Coordinates of C-alpha atoms in Angstrom, one line a residue:
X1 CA 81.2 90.9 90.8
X2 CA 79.7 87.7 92.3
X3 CA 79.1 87.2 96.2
X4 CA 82.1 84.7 96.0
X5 CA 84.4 86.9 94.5
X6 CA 83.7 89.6 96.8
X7 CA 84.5 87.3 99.4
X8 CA 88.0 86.2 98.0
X9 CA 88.3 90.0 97.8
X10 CA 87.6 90.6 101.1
X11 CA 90.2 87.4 102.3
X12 CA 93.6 88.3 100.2
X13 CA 92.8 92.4 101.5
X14 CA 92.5 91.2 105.3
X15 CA 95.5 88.7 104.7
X16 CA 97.5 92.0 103.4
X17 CA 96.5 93.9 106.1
X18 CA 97.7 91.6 108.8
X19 CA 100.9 90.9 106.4
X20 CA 101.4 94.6 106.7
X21 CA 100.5 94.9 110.3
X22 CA 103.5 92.3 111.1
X23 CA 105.7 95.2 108.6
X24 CA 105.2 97.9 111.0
X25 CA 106.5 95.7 114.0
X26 CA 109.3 94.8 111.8
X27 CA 110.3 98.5 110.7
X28 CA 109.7 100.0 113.9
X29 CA 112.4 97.3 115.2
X30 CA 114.5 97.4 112.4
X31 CA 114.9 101.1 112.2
X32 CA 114.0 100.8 108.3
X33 CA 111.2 102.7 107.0
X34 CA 107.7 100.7 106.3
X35 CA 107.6 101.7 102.8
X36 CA 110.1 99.5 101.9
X37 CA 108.2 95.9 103.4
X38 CA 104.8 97.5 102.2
X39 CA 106.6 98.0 98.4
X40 CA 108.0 94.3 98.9
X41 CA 104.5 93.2 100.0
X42 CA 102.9 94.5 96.8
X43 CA 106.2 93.1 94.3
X44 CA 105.5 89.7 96.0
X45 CA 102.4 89.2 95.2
X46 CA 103.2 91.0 91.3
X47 CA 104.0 89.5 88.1
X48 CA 107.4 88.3 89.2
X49 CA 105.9 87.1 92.6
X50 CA 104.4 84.2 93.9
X51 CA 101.1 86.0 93.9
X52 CA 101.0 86.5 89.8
X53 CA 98.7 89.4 90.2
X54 CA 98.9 91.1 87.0
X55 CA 98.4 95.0 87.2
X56 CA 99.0 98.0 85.3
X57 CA 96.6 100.5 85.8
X58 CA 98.7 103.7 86.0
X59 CA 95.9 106.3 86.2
X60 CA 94.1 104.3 88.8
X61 CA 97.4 103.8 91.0
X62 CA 97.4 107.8 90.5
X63 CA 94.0 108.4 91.8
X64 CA 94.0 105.9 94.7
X65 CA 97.9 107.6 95.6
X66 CA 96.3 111.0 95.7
X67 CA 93.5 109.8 98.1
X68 CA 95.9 108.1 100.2
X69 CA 98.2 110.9 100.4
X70 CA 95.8 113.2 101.5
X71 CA 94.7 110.9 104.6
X72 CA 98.8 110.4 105.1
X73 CA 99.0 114.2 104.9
X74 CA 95.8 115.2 107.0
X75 CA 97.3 112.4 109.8
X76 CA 101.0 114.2 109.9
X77 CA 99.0 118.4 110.2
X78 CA 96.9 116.4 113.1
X79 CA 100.1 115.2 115.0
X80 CA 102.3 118.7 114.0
X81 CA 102.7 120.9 117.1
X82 CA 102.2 124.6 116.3
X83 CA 104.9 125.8 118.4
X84 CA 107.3 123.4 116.9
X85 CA 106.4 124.4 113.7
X86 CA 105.5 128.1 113.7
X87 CA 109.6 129.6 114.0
X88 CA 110.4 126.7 111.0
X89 CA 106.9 128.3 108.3
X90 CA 109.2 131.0 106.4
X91 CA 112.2 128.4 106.1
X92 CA 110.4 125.0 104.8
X93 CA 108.2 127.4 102.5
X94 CA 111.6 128.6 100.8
X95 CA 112.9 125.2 100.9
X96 CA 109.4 124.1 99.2
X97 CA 109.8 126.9 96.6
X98 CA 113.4 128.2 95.9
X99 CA 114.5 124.9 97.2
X100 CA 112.6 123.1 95.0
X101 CA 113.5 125.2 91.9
X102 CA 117.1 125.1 92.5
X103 CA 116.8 121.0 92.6
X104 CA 115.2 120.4 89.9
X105 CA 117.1 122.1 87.4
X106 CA 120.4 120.8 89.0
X107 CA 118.7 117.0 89.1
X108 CA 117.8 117.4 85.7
X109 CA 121.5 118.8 84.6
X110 CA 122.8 115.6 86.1
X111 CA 120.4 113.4 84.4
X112 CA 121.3 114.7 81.2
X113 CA 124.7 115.2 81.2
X114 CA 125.5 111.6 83.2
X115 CA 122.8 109.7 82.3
X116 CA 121.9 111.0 78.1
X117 CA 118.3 111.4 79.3
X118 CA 116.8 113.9 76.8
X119 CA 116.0 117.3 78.6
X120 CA 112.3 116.5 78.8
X121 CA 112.9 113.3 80.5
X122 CA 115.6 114.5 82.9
X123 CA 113.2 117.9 84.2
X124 CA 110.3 115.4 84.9
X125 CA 112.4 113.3 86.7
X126 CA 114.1 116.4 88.2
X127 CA 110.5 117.5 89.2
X128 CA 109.7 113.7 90.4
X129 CA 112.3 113.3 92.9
X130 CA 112.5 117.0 94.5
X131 CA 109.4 116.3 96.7
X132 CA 110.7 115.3 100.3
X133 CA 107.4 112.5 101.3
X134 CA 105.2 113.1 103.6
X135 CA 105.1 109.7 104.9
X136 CA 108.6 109.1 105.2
X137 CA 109.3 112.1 106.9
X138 CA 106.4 111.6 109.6
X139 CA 107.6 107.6 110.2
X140 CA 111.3 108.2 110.5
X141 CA 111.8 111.7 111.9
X142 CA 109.1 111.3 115.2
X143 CA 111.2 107.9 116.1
X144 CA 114.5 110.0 116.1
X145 CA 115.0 112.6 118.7
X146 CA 115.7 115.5 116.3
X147 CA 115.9 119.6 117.5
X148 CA 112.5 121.2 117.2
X149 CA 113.5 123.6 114.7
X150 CA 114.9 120.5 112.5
X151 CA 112.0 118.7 112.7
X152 CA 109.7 121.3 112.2
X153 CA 111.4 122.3 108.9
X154 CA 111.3 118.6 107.4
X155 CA 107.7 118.4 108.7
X156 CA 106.2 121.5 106.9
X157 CA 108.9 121.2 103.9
X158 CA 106.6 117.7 103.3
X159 CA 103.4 118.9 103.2
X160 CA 104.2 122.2 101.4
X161 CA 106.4 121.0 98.5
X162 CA 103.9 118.9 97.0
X163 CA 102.2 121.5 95.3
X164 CA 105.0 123.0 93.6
X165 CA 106.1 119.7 92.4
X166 CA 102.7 118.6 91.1
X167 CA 102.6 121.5 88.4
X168 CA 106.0 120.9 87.1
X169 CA 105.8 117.6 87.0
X170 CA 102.5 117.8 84.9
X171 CA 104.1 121.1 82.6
X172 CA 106.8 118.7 82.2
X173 CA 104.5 116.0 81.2
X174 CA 102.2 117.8 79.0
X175 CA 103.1 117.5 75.2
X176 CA 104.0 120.8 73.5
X177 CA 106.5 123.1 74.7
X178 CA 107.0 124.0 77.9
X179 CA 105.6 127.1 79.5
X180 CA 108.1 129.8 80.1
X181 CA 109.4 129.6 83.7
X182 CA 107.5 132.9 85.1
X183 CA 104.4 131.4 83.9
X184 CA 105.3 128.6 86.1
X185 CA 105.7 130.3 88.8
X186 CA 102.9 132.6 88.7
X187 CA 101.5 129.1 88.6
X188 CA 102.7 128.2 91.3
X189 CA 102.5 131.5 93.7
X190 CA 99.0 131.2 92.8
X191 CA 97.9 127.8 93.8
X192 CA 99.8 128.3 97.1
X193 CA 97.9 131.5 97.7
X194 CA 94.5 129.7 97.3
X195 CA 95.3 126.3 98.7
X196 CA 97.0 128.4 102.0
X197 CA 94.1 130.7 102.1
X198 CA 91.2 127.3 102.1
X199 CA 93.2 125.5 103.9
X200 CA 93.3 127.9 107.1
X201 CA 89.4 128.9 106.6
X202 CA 88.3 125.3 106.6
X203 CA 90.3 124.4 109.5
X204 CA 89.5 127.6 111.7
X205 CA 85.9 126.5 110.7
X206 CA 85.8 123.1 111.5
X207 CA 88.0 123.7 115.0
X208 CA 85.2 126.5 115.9
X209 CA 82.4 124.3 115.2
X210 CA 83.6 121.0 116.9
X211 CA 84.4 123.0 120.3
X212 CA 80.7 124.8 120.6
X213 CA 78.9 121.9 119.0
X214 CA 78.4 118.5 121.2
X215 CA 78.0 116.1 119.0
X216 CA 75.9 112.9 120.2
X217 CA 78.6 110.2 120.3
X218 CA 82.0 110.5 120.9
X219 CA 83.0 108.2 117.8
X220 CA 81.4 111.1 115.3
X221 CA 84.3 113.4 116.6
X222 CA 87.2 111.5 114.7
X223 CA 84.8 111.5 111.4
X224 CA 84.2 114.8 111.7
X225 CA 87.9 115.5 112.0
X226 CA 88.4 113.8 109.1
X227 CA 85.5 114.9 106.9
X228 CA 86.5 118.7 107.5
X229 CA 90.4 118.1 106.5
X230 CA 89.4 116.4 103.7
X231 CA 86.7 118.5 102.8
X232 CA 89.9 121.1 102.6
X233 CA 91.6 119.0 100.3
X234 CA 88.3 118.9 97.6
X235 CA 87.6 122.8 98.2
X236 CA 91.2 123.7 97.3
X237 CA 91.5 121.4 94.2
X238 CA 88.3 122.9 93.2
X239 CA 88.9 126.5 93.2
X240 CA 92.4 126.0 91.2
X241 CA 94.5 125.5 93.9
X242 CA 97.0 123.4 96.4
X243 CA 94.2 120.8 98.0
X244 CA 97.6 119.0 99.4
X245 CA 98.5 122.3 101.4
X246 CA 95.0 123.1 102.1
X247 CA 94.8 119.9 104.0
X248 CA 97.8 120.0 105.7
X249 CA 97.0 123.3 106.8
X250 CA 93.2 122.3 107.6
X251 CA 94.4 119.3 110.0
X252 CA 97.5 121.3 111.5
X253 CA 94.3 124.0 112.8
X254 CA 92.2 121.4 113.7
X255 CA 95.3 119.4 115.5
X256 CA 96.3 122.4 118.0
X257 CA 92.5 123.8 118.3
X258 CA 92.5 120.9 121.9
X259 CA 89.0 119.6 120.7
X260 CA 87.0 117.2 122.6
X261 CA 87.7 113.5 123.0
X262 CA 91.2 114.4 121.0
X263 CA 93.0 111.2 122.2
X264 CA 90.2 109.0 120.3
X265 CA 90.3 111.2 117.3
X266 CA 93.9 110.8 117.6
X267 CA 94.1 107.4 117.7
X268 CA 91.4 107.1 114.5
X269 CA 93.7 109.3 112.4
X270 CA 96.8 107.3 112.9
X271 CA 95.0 103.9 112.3
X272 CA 93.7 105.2 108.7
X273 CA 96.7 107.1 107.7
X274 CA 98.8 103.9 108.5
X275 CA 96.1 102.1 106.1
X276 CA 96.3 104.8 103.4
X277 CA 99.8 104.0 104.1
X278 CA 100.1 99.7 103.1
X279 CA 97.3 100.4 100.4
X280 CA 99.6 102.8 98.5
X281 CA 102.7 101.5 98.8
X282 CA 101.1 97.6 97.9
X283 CA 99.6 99.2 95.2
X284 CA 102.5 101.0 93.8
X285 CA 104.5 97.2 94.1
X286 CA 101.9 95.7 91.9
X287 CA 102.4 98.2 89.5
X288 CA 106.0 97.4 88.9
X289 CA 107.3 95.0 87.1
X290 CA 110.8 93.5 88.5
X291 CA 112.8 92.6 85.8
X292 CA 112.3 95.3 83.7
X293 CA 114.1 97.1 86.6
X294 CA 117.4 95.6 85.8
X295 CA 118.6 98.2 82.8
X296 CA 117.6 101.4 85.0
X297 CA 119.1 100.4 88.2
X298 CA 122.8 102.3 87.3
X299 CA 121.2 105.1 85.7
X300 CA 118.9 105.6 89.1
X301 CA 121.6 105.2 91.4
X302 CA 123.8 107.8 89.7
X303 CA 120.9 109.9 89.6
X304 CA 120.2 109.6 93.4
X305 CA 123.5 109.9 94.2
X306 CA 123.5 113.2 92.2
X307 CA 120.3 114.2 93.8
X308 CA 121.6 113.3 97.4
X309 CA 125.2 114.5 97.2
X310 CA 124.9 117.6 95.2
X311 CA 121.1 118.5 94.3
X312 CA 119.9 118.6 97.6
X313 CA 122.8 120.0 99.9
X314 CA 122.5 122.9 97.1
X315 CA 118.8 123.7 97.4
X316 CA 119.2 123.5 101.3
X317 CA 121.9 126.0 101.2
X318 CA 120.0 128.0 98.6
X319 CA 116.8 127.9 100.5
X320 CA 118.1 129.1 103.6
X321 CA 120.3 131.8 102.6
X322 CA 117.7 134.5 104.1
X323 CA 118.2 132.8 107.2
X324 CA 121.1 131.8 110.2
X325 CA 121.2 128.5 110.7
X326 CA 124.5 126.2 112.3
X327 CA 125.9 124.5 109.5
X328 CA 125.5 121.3 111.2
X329 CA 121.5 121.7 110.9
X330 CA 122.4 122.3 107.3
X331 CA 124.4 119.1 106.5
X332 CA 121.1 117.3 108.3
X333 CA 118.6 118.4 106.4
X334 CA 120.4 117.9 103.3
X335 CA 120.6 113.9 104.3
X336 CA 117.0 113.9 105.7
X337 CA 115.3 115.1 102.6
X338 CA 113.4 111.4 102.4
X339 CA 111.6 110.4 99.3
X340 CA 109.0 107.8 98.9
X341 CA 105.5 107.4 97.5
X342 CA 105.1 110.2 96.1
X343 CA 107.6 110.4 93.6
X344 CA 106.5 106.8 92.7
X345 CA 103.2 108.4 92.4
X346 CA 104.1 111.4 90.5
X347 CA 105.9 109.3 88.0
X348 CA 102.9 107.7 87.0
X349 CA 101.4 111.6 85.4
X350 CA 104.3 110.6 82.5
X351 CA 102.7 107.5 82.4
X352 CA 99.1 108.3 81.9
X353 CA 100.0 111.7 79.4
X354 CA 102.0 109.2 77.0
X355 CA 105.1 110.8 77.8
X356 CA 107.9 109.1 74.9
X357 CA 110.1 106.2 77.8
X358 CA 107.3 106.9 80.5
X359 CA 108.1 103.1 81.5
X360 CA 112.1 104.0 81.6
X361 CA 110.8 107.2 83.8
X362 CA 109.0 105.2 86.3
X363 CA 111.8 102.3 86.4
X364 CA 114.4 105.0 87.5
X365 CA 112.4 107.0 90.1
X366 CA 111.0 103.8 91.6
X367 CA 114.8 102.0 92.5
X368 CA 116.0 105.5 93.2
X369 CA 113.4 105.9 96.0
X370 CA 114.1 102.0 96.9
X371 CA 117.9 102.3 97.0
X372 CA 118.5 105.9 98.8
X373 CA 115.4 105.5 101.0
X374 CA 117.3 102.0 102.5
X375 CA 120.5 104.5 102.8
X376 CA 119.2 107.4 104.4
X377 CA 116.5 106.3 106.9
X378 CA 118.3 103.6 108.9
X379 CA 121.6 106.2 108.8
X380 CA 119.8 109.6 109.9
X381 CA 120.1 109.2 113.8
X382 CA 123.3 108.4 113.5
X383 CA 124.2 110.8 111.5
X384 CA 122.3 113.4 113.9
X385 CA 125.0 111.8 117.2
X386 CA 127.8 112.7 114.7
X387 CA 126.6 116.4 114.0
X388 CA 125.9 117.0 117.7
X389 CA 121.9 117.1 117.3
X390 CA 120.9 114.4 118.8
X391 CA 118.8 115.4 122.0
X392 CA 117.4 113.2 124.8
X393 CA 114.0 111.9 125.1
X394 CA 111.6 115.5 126.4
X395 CA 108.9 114.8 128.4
X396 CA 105.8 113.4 126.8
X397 CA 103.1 116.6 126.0
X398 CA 100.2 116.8 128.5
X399 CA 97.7 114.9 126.7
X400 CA 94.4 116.2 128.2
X401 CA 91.2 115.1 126.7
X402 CA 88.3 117.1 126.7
X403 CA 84.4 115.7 127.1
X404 CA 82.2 118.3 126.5
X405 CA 78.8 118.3 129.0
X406 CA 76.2 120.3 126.6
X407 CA 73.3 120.0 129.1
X408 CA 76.0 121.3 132.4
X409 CA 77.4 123.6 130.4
X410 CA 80.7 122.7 130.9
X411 CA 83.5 119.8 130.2
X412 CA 85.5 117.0 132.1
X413 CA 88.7 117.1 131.0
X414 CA 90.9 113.8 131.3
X415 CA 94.5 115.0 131.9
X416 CA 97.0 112.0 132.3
X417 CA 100.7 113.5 134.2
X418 CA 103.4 111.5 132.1
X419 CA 107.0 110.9 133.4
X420 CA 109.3 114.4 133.3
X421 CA 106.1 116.2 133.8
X422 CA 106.7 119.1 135.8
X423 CA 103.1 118.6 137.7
X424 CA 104.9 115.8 139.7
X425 CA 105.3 117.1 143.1
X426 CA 103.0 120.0 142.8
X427 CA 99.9 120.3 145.1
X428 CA 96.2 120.5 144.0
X429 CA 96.0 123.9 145.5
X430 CA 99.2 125.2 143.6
X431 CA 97.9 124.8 140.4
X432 CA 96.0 127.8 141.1
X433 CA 93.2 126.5 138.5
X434 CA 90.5 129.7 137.6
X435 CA 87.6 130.0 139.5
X436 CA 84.9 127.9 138.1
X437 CA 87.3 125.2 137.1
X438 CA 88.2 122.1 139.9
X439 CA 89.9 119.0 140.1
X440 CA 87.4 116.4 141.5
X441 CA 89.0 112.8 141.1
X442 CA 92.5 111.6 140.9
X443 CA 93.4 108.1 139.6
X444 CA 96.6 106.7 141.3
X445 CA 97.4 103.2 140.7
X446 CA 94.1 101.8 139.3
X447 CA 92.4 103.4 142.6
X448 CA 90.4 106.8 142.8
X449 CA 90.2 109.1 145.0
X450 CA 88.4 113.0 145.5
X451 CA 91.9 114.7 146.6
X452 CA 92.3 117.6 149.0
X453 CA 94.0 121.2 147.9
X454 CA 97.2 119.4 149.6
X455 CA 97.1 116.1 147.9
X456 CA 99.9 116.1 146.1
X457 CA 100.5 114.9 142.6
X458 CA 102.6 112.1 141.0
X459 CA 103.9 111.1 138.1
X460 CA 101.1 108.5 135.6
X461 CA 98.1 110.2 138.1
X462 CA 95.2 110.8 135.4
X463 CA 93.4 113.9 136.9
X464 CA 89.6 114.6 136.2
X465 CA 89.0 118.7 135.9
X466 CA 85.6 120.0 135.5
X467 CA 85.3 123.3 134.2
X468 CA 82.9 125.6 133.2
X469 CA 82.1 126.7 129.6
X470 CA 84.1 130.1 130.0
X471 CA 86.6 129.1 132.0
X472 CA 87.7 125.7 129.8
X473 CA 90.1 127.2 127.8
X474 CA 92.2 128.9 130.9
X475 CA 92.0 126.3 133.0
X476 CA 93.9 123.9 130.1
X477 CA 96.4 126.7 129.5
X478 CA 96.7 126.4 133.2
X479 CA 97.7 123.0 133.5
X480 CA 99.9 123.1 130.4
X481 CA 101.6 125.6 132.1
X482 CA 102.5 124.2 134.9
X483 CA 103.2 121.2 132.9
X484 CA 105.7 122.6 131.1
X485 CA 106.7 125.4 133.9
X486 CA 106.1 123.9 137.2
X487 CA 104.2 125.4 140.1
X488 CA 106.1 128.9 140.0
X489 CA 105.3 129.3 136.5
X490 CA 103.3 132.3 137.2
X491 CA 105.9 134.0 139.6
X492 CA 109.2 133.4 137.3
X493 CA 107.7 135.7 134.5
X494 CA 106.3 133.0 132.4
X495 CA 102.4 134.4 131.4
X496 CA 100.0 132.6 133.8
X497 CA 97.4 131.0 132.5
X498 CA 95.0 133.0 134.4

């Protein structure tokens, strides 16, 4: 490659980026997920397009997916809260396993009793489209105020029914006959166990090391952040098992561990998971061709309608059997099970084993995601009103930042009070911080001052704490506390911090 072309290279990929930069104003206004002006985006500038590019590269579209989805994936474990979560682990893994099971056989019943898909076809597209995305989920549901339980379920149902999905869909896609199903789900079991147990070593690690090591500059934490979650993702894949849930799991730690200069590392991890984002879904446009869509269009959208209608309310209710959960809940997460990329993705495996209509595969899953995705995203808040789940806005989490002060042995700790914080009104004194811990600055409209135990606090103060090494830890638990609790929280029978 000359200097010149590099240059043009450089040009068209910038001019995408701001294309797709102007996208996520547009979907965040338009309620419609991004994947669908980042797909257009890459069809544009496709064979049919005005841009002419021709591209067909299945195996490298698969290779640069899985990359991407691992930054999408390591960005959604950074911004999952643990308590949010933690109730919602036993039901999204039985969604991502039993749940999974039952909708893949019943997808690939419907394909082949609707659509005449041969049975080989209609299980890998049965495999395909049973993975909720990661991306979509992450995008839509933190724009729609959903219960915590709710949320939590779709979140960890994302990043834990890839796994599954991936080794049916390439048992599917392999030629030969098909394993028997308790081979598959040793399989499975198996790669969960490992990918689980890396996952939660590598992130405990990484957390442990980044709060009692002070690196030299303050942009190396976000890196690091990154590095370990992906380093996760290469040491599950490596020993045989789930590198998607091992970096899920990895960033989920390493999201809830309150490391230093989190609101930076934050910040890093959204920009390049929104750019793993546009480079996938551009990439997955390109790879289409649009009027060889035209013949699979009905047979996708019987298919999807199958899937949404019958498939998925099925493995939801299947899935949750073991636990009690209002029916209204139910009928949501059966309508919020939103596909994307990665069934585009996963439809290329067909593609690059020489599976017999690969093309006819990939056709079908890509309009299904395209057509159901334009149905379901704009319609789930609505749909949450109806069902009575809708909840209003909570207050914003208390954000605090953490500087660590190697040679002082001790941090500064930048803690911002948002609006419905429970800190406004409360006295410095109240807080009752532990000893060893103080709050020496307060920032109240673009002025500072050094407050007195009775200056009392408002709401968008930022507070500087400085604590002591030992002490760090209670004194955030502290201020989260009162946070959440107000200034009695220690009194009512809430745990003090102390």
């Amino acid at each position: 490659m000359s200097v010149h072309d590099l240059n043009q290279l450089l040009l068209i990929s910038s001019l995408v980026l701001l294309v797709a930069v102007v996208a996520v104003r547009l979907s965040s206004r338009s309620g419609l997920p991004s994947l669908l002006l980042y797909l257009g985006i890459g069809i544009a500038m496709g064979q049919d397009g005005i841009g002419n590019v021709t591209f067909n590269n299945a195996q490298l579209t698969q290779v640069i997916g899985y990359a991407a989805l691992v930054v999408i994936l390591a960005e959604g474990g950074l911004g999952t809260k643990w308590n949010e979560v933690k109730p919602a682990l036993p039901m999204a893994a039985c969604l991502a396993t039993v749940g999974v099971a039952a909708s893949v056989g019943v997808t690939a019943a419907g394909a082949h009793y609707l659509v005449g898909l041969d049975w080989r076809q209609a299980l890998i597209i049965g495999a395909v489209v049973s993975s909720t995305d990661a991306a979509a989920v992450f995008s839509v549901l933190r724009r729609v105020p959903l219960p915590s339980r709710v949320t939590g379920v779709l979140e960890a149902e994302s990043g834990f029914n890839d796994a599954p999905v991936v080794i049916l869909v390439v048992a599917f896609s392999t030629a030969g006959p098909v394993h028997h199903w308790y081979v598959l789900v040793g399989e499975i079991a198996l790669e969960l166990a490992i990918g689980a147990a890396i996952g939660l070593a590598v992130g405990w690690l990484g957390a442990y090391g980044l709060r009692h090591v002070a690196l030299p500059a303050s942009g190396l934490y976000p890196i690091a952040v990154m590095a370990i979650a992906v380093t996760a993702y290469a040491a599950g894949a490596m020993a045989h098992g789930s590198g998607f849930l091992a970096v899920y799991l990895a960033a989920m730690i390493l999201g809830n561990a309150r490391l230093p200069h989190w609101a930076a590392t934050r910040g890093f991890a959204e920009g390049v998971g929104w750019i793993a984002q546009i480079g996938m879904f551009v990439l997955l446009g390109l790879l289409v061709t649009p009027h060889l869509l035209l013949d699979d269009i009905w047979p996708a959208v019987i298919i999807g309608l199958f899937l949404t209608v019958v498939a998925r309310p099925l493995s939801v209710v299947l899935g949750l059997l073991p636990f009690r959960m209002p029916w209204q809940e139910k009928a949501l997460l059966s309508w919020a099970g939103l596909r994307g990329a990665v069934p585009i993705i996963l439809a290329t495996i067909p593609m690059v084993n020489g599976v017999e209509n690969n093309e006819e595969i990939f056709n079908i899953v890509f309009v299904l995601v395209v057509v159901y995705t334009l149905v379901q995203g704009p319609t789930l808040p609505g749909l949450a009103r109806v069902l009575g789940l809708g909840k209003g806005t909570a207050a914003d989490d208390l954000g605090i930042e953490s500087a660590p002060l190697e040679r002082l042995r001790g941090h500064l700790l930048s803690v911002p009070v948002p609006e419905g914080s429970k800190l406004h009104g409360v006295e410095i004194g109240e807080l009752r911080l532990p000893a060893g811990s103080a709050v020496t600055l307060v920032v109240r409209d673009e002025k500072s001052f050094v407050p007195s135990p009775t200056t009392v606090l408002r709401q968008n103060d930022e507070l500087l704490v400085v604590a002591t090494d030992p002490v760090r830890d209670a004194a955030e638990q502290r201020l989260r506390a009162v946070a959440q609790g107000g200034k009695l929280v220690g009194w009512l029978g809430v745990p003090d911090s102390k």
